[in-house]
PDB file of C-alpha atoms in Angstrom:
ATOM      1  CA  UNK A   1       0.000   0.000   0.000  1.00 68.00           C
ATOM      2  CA  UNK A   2       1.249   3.243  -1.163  1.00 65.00           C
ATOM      3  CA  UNK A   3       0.884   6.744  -0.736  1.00 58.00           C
ATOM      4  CA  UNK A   4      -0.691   8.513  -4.227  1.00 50.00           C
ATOM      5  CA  UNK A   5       1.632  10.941  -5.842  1.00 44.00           C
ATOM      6  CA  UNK A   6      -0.458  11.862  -8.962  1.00 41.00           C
ATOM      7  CA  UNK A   7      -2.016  14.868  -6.531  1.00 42.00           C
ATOM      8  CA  UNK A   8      -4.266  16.941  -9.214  1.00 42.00           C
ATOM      9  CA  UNK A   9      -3.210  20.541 -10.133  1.00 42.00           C
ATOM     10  CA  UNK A  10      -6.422  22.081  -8.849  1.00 44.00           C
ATOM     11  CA  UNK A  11      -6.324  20.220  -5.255  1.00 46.00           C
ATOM     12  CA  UNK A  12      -2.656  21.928  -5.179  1.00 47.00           C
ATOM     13  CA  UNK A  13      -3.544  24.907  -5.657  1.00 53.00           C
ATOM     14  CA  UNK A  14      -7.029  24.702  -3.748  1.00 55.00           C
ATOM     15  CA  UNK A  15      -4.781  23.360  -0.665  1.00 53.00           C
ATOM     16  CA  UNK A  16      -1.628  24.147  -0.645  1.00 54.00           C
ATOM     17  CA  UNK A  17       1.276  22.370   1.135  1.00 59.00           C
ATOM     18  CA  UNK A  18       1.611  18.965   1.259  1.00 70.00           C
ATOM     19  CA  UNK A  19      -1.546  17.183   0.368  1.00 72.00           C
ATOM     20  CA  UNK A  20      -2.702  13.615   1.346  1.00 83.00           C
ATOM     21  CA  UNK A  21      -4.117  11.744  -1.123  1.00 88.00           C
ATOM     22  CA  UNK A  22      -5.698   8.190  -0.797  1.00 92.00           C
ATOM     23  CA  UNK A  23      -3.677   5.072  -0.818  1.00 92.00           C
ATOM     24  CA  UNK A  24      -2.877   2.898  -4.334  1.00 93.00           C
ATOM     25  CA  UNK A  25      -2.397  -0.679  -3.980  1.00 94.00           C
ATOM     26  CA  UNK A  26      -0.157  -3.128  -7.124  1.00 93.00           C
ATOM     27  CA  UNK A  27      -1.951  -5.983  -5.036  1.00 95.00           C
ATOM     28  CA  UNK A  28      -5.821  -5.930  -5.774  1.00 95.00           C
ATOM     29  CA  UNK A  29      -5.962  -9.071  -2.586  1.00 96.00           C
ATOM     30  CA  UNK A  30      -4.224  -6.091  -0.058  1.00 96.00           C
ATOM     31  CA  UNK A  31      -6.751  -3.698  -1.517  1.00 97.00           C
ATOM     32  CA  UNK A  32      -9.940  -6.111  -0.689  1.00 97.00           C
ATOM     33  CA  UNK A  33      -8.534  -6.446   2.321  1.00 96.00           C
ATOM     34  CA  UNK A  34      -8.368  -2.489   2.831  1.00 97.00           C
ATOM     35  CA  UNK A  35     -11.649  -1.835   1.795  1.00 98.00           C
ATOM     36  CA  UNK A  36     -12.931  -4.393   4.289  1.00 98.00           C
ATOM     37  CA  UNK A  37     -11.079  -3.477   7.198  1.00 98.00           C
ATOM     38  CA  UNK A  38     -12.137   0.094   6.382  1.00 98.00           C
ATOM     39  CA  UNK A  39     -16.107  -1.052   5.713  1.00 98.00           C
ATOM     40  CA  UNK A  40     -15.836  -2.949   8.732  1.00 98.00           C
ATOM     41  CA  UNK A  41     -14.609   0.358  10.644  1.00 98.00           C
ATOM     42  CA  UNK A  42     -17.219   2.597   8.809  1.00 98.00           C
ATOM     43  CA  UNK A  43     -19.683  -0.016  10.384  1.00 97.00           C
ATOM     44  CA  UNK A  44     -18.538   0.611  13.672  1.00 98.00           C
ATOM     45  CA  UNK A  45     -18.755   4.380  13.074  1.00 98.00           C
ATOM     46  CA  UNK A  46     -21.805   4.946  12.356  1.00 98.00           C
ATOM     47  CA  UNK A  47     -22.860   2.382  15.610  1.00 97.00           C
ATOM     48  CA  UNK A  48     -20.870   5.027  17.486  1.00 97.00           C
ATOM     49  CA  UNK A  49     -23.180   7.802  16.177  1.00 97.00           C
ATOM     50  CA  UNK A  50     -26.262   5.962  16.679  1.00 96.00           C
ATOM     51  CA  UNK A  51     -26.895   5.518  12.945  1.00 96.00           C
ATOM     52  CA  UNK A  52     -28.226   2.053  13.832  1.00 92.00           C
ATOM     53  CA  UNK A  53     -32.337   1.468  13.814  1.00 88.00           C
ATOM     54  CA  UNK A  54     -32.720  -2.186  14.567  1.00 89.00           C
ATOM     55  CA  UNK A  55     -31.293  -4.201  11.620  1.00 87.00           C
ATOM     56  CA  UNK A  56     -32.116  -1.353   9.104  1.00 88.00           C
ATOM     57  CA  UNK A  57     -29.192   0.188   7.292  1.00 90.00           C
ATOM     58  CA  UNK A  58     -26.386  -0.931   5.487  1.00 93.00           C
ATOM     59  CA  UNK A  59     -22.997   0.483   3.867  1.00 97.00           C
ATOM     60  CA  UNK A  60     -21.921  -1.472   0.958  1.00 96.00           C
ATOM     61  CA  UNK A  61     -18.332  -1.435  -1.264  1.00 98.00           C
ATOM     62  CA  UNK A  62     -17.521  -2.576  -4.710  1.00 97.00           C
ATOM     63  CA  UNK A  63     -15.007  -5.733  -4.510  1.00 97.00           C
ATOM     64  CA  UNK A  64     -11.411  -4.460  -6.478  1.00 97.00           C
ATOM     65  CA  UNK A  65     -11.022  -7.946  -7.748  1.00 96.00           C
ATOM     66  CA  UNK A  66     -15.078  -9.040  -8.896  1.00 95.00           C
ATOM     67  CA  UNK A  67     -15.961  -5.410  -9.839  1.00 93.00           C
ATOM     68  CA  UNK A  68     -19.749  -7.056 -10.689  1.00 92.00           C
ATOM     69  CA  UNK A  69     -20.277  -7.647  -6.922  1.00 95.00           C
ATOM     70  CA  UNK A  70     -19.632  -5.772  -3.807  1.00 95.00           C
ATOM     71  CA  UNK A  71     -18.985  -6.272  -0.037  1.00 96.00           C
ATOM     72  CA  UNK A  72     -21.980  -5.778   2.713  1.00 96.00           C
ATOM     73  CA  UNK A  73     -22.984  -6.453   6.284  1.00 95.00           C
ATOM     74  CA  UNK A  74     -24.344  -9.659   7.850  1.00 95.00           C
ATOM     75  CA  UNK A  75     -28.245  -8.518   8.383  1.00 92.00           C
ATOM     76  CA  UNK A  76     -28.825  -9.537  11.894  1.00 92.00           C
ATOM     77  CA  UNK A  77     -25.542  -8.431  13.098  1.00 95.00           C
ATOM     78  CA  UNK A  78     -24.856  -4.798  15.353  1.00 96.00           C
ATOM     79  CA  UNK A  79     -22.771  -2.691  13.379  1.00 96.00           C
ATOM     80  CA  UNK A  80     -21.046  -2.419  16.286  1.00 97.00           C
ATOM     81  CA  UNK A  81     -19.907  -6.051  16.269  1.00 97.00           C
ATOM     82  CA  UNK A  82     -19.099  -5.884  12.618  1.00 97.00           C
ATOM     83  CA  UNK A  83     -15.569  -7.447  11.943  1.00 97.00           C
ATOM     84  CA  UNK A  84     -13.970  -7.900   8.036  1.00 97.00           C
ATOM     85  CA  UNK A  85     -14.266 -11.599   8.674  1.00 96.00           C
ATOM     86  CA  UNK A  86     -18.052 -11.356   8.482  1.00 97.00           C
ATOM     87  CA  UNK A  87     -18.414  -9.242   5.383  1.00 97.00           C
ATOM     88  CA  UNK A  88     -20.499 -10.748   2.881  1.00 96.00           C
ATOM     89  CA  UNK A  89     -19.814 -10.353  -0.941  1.00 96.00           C
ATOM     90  CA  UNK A  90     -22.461 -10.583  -3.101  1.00 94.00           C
ATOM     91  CA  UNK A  91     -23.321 -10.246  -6.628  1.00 93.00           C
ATOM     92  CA  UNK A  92     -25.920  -7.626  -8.657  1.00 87.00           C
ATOM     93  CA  UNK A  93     -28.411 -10.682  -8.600  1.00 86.00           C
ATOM     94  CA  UNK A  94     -28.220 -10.924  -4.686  1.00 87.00           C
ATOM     95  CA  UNK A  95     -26.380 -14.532  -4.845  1.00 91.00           C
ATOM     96  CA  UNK A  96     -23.578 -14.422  -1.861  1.00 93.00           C
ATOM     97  CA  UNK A  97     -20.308 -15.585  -3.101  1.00 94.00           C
ATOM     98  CA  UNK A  98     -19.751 -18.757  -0.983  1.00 90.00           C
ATOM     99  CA  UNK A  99     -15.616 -18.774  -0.524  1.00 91.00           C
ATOM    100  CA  UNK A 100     -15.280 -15.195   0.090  1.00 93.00           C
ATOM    101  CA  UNK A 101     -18.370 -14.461   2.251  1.00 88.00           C
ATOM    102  CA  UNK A 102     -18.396 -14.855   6.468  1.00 83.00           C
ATOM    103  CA  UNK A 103     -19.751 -17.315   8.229  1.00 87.00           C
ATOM    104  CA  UNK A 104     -23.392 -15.249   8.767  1.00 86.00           C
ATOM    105  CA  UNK A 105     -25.261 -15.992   5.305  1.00 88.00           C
ATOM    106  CA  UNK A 106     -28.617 -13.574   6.102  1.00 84.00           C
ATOM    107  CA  UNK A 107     -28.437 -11.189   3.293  1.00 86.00           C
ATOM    108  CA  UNK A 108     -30.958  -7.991   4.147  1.00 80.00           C
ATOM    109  CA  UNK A 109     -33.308  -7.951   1.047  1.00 79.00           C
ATOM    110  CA  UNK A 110     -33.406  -4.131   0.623  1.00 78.00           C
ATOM    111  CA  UNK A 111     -29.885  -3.634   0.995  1.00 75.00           C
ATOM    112  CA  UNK A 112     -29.445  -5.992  -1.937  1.00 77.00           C
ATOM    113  CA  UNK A 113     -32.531  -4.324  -3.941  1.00 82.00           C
ATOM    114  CA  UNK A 114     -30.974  -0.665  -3.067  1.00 86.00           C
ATOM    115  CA  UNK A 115     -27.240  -1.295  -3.413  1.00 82.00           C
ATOM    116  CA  UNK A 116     -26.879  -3.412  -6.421  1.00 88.00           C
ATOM    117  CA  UNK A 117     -29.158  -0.989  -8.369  1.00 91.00           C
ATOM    118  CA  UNK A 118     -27.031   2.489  -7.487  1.00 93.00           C
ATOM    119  CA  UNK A 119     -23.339   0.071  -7.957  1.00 92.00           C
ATOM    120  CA  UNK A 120     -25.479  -1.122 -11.753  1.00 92.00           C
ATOM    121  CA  UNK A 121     -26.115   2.552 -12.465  1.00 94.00           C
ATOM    122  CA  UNK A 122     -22.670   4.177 -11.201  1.00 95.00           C
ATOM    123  CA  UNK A 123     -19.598   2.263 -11.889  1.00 95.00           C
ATOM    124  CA  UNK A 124     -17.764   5.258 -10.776  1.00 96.00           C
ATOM    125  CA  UNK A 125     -19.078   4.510  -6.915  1.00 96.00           C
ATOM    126  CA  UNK A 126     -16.678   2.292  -5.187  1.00 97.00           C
ATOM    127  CA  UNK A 127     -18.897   3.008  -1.720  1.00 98.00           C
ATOM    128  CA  UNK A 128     -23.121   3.787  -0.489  1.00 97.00           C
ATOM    129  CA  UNK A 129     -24.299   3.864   2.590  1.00 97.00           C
ATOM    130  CA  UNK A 130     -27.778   4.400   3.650  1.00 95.00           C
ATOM    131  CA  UNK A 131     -29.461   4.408   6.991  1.00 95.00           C
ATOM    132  CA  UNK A 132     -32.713   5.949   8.718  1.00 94.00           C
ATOM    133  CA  UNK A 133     -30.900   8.754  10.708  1.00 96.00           C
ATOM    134  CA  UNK A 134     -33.066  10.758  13.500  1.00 96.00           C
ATOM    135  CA  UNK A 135     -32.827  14.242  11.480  1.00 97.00           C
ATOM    136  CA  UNK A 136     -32.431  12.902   7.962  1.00 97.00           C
ATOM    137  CA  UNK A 137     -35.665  10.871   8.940  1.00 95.00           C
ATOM    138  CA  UNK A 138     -37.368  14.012  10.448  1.00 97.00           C
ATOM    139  CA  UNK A 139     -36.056  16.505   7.213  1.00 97.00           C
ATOM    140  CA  UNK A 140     -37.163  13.781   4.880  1.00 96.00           C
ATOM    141  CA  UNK A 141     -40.860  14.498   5.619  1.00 96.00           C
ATOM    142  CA  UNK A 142     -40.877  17.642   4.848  1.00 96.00           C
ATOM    143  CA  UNK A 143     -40.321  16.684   0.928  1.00 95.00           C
ATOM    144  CA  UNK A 144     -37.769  19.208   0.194  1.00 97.00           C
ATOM    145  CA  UNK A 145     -33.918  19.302  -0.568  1.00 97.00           C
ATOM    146  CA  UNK A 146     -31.463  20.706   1.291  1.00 98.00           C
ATOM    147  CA  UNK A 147     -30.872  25.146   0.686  1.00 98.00           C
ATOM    148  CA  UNK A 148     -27.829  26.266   0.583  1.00 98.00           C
ATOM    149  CA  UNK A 149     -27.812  27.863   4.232  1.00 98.00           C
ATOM    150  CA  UNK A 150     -24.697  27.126   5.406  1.00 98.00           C
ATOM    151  CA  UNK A 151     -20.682  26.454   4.298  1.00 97.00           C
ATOM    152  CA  UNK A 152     -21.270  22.533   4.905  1.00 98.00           C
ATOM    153  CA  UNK A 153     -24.534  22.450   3.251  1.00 98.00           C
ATOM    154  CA  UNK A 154     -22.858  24.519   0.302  1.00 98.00           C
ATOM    155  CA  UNK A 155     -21.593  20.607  -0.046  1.00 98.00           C
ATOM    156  CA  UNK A 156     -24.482  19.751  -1.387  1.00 98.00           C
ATOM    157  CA  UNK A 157     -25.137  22.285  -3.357  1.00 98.00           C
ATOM    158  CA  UNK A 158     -26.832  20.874  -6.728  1.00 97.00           C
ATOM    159  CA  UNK A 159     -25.040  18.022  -5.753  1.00 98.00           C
ATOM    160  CA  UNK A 160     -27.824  15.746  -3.922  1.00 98.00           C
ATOM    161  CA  UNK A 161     -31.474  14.630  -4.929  1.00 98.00           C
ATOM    162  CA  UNK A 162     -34.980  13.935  -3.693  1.00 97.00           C
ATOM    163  CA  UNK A 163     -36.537  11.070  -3.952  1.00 94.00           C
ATOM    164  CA  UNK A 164     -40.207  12.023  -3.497  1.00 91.00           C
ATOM    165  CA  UNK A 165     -41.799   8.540  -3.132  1.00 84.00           C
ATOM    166  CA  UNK A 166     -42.110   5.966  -0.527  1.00 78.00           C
ATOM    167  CA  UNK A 167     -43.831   2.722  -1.725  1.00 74.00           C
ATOM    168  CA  UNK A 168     -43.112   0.872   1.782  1.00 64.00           C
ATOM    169  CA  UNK A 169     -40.053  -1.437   2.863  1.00 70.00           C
ATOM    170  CA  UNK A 170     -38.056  -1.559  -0.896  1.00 68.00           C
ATOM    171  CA  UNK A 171     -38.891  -5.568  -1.804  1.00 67.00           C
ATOM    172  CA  UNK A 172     -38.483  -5.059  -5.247  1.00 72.00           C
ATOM    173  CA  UNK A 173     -35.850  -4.400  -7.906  1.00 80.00           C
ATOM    174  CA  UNK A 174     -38.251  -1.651  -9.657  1.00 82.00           C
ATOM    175  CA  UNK A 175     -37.718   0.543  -6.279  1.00 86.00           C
ATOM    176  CA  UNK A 176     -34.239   0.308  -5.910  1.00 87.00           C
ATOM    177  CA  UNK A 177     -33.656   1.122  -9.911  1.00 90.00           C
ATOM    178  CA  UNK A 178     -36.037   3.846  -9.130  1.00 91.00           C
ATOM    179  CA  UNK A 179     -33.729   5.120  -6.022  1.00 93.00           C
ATOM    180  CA  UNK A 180     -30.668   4.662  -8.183  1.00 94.00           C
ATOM    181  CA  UNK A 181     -32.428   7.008 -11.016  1.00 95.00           C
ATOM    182  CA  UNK A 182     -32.942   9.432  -8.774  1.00 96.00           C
ATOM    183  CA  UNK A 183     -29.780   9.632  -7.347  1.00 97.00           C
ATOM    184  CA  UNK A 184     -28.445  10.312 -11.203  1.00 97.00           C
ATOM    185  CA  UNK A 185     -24.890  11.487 -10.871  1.00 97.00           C
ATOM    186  CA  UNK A 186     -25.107  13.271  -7.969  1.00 98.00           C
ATOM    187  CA  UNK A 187     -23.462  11.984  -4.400  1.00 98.00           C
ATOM    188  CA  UNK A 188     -26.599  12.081  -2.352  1.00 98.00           C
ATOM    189  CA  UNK A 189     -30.729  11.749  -2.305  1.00 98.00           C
ATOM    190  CA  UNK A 190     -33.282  12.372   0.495  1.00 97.00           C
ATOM    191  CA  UNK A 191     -35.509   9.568   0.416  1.00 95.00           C
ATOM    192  CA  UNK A 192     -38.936  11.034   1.456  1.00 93.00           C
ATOM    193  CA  UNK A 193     -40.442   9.750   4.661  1.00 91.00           C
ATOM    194  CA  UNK A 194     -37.498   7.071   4.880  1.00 89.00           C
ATOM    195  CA  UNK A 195     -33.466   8.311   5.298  1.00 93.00           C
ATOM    196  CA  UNK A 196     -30.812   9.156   3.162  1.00 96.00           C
ATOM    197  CA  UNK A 197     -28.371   7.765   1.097  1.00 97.00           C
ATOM    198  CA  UNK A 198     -24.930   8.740   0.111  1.00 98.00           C
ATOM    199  CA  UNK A 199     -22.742   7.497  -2.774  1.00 98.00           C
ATOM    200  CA  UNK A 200     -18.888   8.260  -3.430  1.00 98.00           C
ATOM    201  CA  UNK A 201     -15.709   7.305  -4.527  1.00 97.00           C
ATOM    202  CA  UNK A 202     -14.412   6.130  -1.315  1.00 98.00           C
ATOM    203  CA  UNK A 203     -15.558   4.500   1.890  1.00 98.00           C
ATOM    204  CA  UNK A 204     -14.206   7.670   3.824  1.00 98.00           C
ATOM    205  CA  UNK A 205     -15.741   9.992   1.619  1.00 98.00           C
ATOM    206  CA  UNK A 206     -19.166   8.305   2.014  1.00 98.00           C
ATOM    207  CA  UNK A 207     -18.643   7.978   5.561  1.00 98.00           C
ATOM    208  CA  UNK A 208     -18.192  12.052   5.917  1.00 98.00           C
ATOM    209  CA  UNK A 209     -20.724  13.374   3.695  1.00 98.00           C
ATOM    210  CA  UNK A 210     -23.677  10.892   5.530  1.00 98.00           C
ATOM    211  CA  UNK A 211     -22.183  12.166   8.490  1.00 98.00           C
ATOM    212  CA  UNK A 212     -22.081  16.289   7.449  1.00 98.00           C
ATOM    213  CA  UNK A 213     -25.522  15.350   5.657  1.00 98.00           C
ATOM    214  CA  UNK A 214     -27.302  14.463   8.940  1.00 98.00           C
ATOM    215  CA  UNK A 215     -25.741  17.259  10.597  1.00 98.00           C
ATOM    216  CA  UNK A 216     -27.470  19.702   7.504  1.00 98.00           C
ATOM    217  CA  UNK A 217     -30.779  18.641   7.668  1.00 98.00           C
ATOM    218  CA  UNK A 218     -30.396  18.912  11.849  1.00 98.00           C
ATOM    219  CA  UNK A 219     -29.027  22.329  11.220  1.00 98.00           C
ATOM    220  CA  UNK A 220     -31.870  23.176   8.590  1.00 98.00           C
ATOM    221  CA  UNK A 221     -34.788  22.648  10.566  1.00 98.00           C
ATOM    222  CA  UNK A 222     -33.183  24.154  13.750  1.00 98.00           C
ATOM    223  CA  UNK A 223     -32.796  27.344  11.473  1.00 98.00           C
ATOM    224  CA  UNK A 224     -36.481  27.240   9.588  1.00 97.00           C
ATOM    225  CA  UNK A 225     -37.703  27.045  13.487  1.00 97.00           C
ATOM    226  CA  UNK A 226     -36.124  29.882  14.554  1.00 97.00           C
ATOM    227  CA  UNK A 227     -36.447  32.009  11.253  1.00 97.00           C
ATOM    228  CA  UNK A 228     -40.329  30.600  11.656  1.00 96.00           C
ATOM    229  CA  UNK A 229     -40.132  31.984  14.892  1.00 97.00           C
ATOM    230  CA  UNK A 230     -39.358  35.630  13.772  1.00 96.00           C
ATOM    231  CA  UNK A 231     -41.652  35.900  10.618  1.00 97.00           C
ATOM    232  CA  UNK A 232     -38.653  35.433   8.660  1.00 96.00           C
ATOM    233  CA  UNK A 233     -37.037  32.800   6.458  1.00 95.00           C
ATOM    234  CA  UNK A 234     -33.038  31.581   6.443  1.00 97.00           C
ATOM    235  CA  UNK A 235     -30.601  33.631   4.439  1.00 97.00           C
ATOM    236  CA  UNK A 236     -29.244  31.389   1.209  1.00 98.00           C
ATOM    237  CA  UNK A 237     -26.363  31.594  -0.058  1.00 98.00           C
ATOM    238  CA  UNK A 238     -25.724  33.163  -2.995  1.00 98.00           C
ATOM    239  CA  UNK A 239     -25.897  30.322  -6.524  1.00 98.00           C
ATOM    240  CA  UNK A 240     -21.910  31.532  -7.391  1.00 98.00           C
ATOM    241  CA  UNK A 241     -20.152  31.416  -3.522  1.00 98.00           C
ATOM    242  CA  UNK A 242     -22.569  28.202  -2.893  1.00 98.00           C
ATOM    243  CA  UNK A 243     -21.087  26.607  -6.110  1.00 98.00           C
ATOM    244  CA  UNK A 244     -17.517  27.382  -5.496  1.00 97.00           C
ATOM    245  CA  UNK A 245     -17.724  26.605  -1.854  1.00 96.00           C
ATOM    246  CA  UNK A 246     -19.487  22.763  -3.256  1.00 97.00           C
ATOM    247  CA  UNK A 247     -16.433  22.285  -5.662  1.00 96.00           C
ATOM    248  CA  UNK A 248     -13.684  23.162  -2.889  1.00 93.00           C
ATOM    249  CA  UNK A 249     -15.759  20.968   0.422  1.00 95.00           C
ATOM    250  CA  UNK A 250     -18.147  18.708  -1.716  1.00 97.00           C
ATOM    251  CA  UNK A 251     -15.275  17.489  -3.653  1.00 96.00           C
ATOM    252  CA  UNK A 252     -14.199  13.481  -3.782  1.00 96.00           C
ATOM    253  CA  UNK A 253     -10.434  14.249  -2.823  1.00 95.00           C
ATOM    254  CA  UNK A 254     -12.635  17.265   0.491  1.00 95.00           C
ATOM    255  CA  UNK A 255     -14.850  14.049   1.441  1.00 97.00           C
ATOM    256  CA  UNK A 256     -11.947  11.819   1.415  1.00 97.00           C
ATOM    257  CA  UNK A 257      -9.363  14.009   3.128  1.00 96.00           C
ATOM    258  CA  UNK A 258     -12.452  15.122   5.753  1.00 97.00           C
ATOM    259  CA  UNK A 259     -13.393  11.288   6.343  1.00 98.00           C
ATOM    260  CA  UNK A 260      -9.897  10.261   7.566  1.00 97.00           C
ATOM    261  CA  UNK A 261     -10.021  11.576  10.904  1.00 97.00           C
ATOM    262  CA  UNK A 262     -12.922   9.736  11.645  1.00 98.00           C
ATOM    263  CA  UNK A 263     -10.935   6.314  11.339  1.00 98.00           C
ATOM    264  CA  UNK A 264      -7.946   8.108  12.730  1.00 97.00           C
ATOM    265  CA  UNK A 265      -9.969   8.291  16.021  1.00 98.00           C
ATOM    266  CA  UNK A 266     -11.783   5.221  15.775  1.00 98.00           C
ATOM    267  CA  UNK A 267      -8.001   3.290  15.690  1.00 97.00           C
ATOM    268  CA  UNK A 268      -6.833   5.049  18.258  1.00 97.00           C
ATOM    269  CA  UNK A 269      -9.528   4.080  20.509  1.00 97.00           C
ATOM    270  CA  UNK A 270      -9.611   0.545  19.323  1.00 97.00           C
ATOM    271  CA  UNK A 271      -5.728   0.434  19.116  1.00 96.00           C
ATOM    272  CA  UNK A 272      -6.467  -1.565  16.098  1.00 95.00           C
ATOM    273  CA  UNK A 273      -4.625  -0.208  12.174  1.00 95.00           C
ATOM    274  CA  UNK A 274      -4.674  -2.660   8.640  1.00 95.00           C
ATOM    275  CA  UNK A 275      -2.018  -5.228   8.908  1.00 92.00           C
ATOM    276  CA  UNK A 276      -2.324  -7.082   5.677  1.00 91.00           C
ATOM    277  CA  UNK A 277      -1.777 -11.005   6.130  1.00 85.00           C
ATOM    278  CA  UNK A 278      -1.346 -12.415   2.301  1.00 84.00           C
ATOM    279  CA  UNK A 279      -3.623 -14.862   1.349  1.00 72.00           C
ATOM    280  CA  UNK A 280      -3.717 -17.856  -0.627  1.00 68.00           C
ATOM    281  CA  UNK A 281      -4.884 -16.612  -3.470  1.00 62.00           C
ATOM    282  CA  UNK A 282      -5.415 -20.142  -5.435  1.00 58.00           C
ATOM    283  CA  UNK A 283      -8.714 -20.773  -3.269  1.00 56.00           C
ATOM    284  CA  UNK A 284     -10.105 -17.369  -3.917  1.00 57.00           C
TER     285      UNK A 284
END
């Protein structure tokens, strides 16, 4: 695992210094076992932000080596408690791969129907995660996207959709091609009534914009209250400063760089970093 040196022009000149860029790998068996070390972490995140709601929710990330299928949680299982060894991979017609997969074979049906619809649509996402979140949840009634009220919701800026129906639990492929369409190319929809879901380039990246996406919708309604309260409505920002403010924060290389210090923390209070053990590569 090394250290990416191909840093674009813009990010240099957008940050300057010394920027860090995400990891490459010449092994694609070290970088599976990144990516599930670091979806098994992004599990245990969002348990410590209380983004769990019974056995709803689920994070999912495209395999490096069987780019048709992608890696996802046990259903059953506390994200808490979730460990690489009992990742499941699975395929875009929900059939779990049988060498690679833990030892927990329950497969959540709408994580499959969701998930392997938005990976179909958007080769480009290596990572989704979606969850029913107290103030996505609460903001996702209301029907509405998110304004551009703040510098962190400027990261969304024409950069995140609505999805405006909700047809019950998603049991069907129809809904979950339906989510994916409405997600388009952007990073992020509001599923009405339901949660949210976030789509990106990286497991960090995904990790911080669900994150900073909860916190906006929080941060939206606290601020319609209280401009409700005074007759008044929030001040937007302006269409230009919002837009240049979404390609500097709401960038892939902002959401990555933003994302690591969550699993900086997380290891330090686990004491636990990626030690790659190579495998045997003829039985995979």
């Amino acid at each position: 695992m090394t250290a990416a040196n191909n840093t674009p022009t813009s990010t240099k000149k957008n940050y300057p210094g010394h920027v860090p860029v995400p990891p490459t790998f010449s092994d694609p068996f070290e970088h599976r076992a990144f990516l599930k070390f670091r979806l098994a972490q992004a599990y245990r995140i969002f348990a410590k932000y209380g983004y769990d709601e019974g056995v709803a929710g689920h994070i999912t990330v495209r395999d490096p080596i069987k780019l048709n299928c992608y890696w996802v949680n046990p259903w059953g299982v506390h994200f808490k408690l979730i460990q690489p060894e009992l990742l499941l991979l699975v395929d875009h017609e929900g059939k779990i791969q049988d060498k690679e997969s833990g030892p927990f074979r329950f497969l959540n049906r709408a994580a499959y129907m969701i998930h392997s619809a938005v990976h179909e649509a958007r080769p480009d996402i290596v990572c989704a995660a979606h969850s029913h979140t107290t103030y996505a949840k609460a903001f996702g009634t209301l029907g509405v996207p998110l304004d551009p009220i703040t510098q962190d919701s400027c990261a969304f800026y024409e950069d995140h959709a609505l999805y405006s129906e909700f047809r019950g639990i998603v049991q069907d492929r129809e809904e979950g091609i339906a989510i994916a369409t409405a997600l388009g190319s952007k990073k992020a929809v509001i599923l009405q009534n339901h949660g949210i879901l976030v789509a990106t380039k990286s497991i960090e990246s995904t990790v911080f914009f669900f994150i900073s996406m909860e916190k906006c919708c929080q941060v939206q309604m606290i601020a319609d209250q209280a401009a409700a309260a005074r007759g008044q409505r929030p001040q937007l920002i302006d269409p230009e400063n919002a837009a240049e403010t979404r390609r500097l924060l709401g960038s892939e290389i902002g959401g990555w760089f933003n994302g690591v210090p969550e699993f900086q923390l997380l290891e330090h209070e686990e004491g636990d970093k990626f030690k790659y053990m190579p495998v045997d590569k003829e039985n995979l």
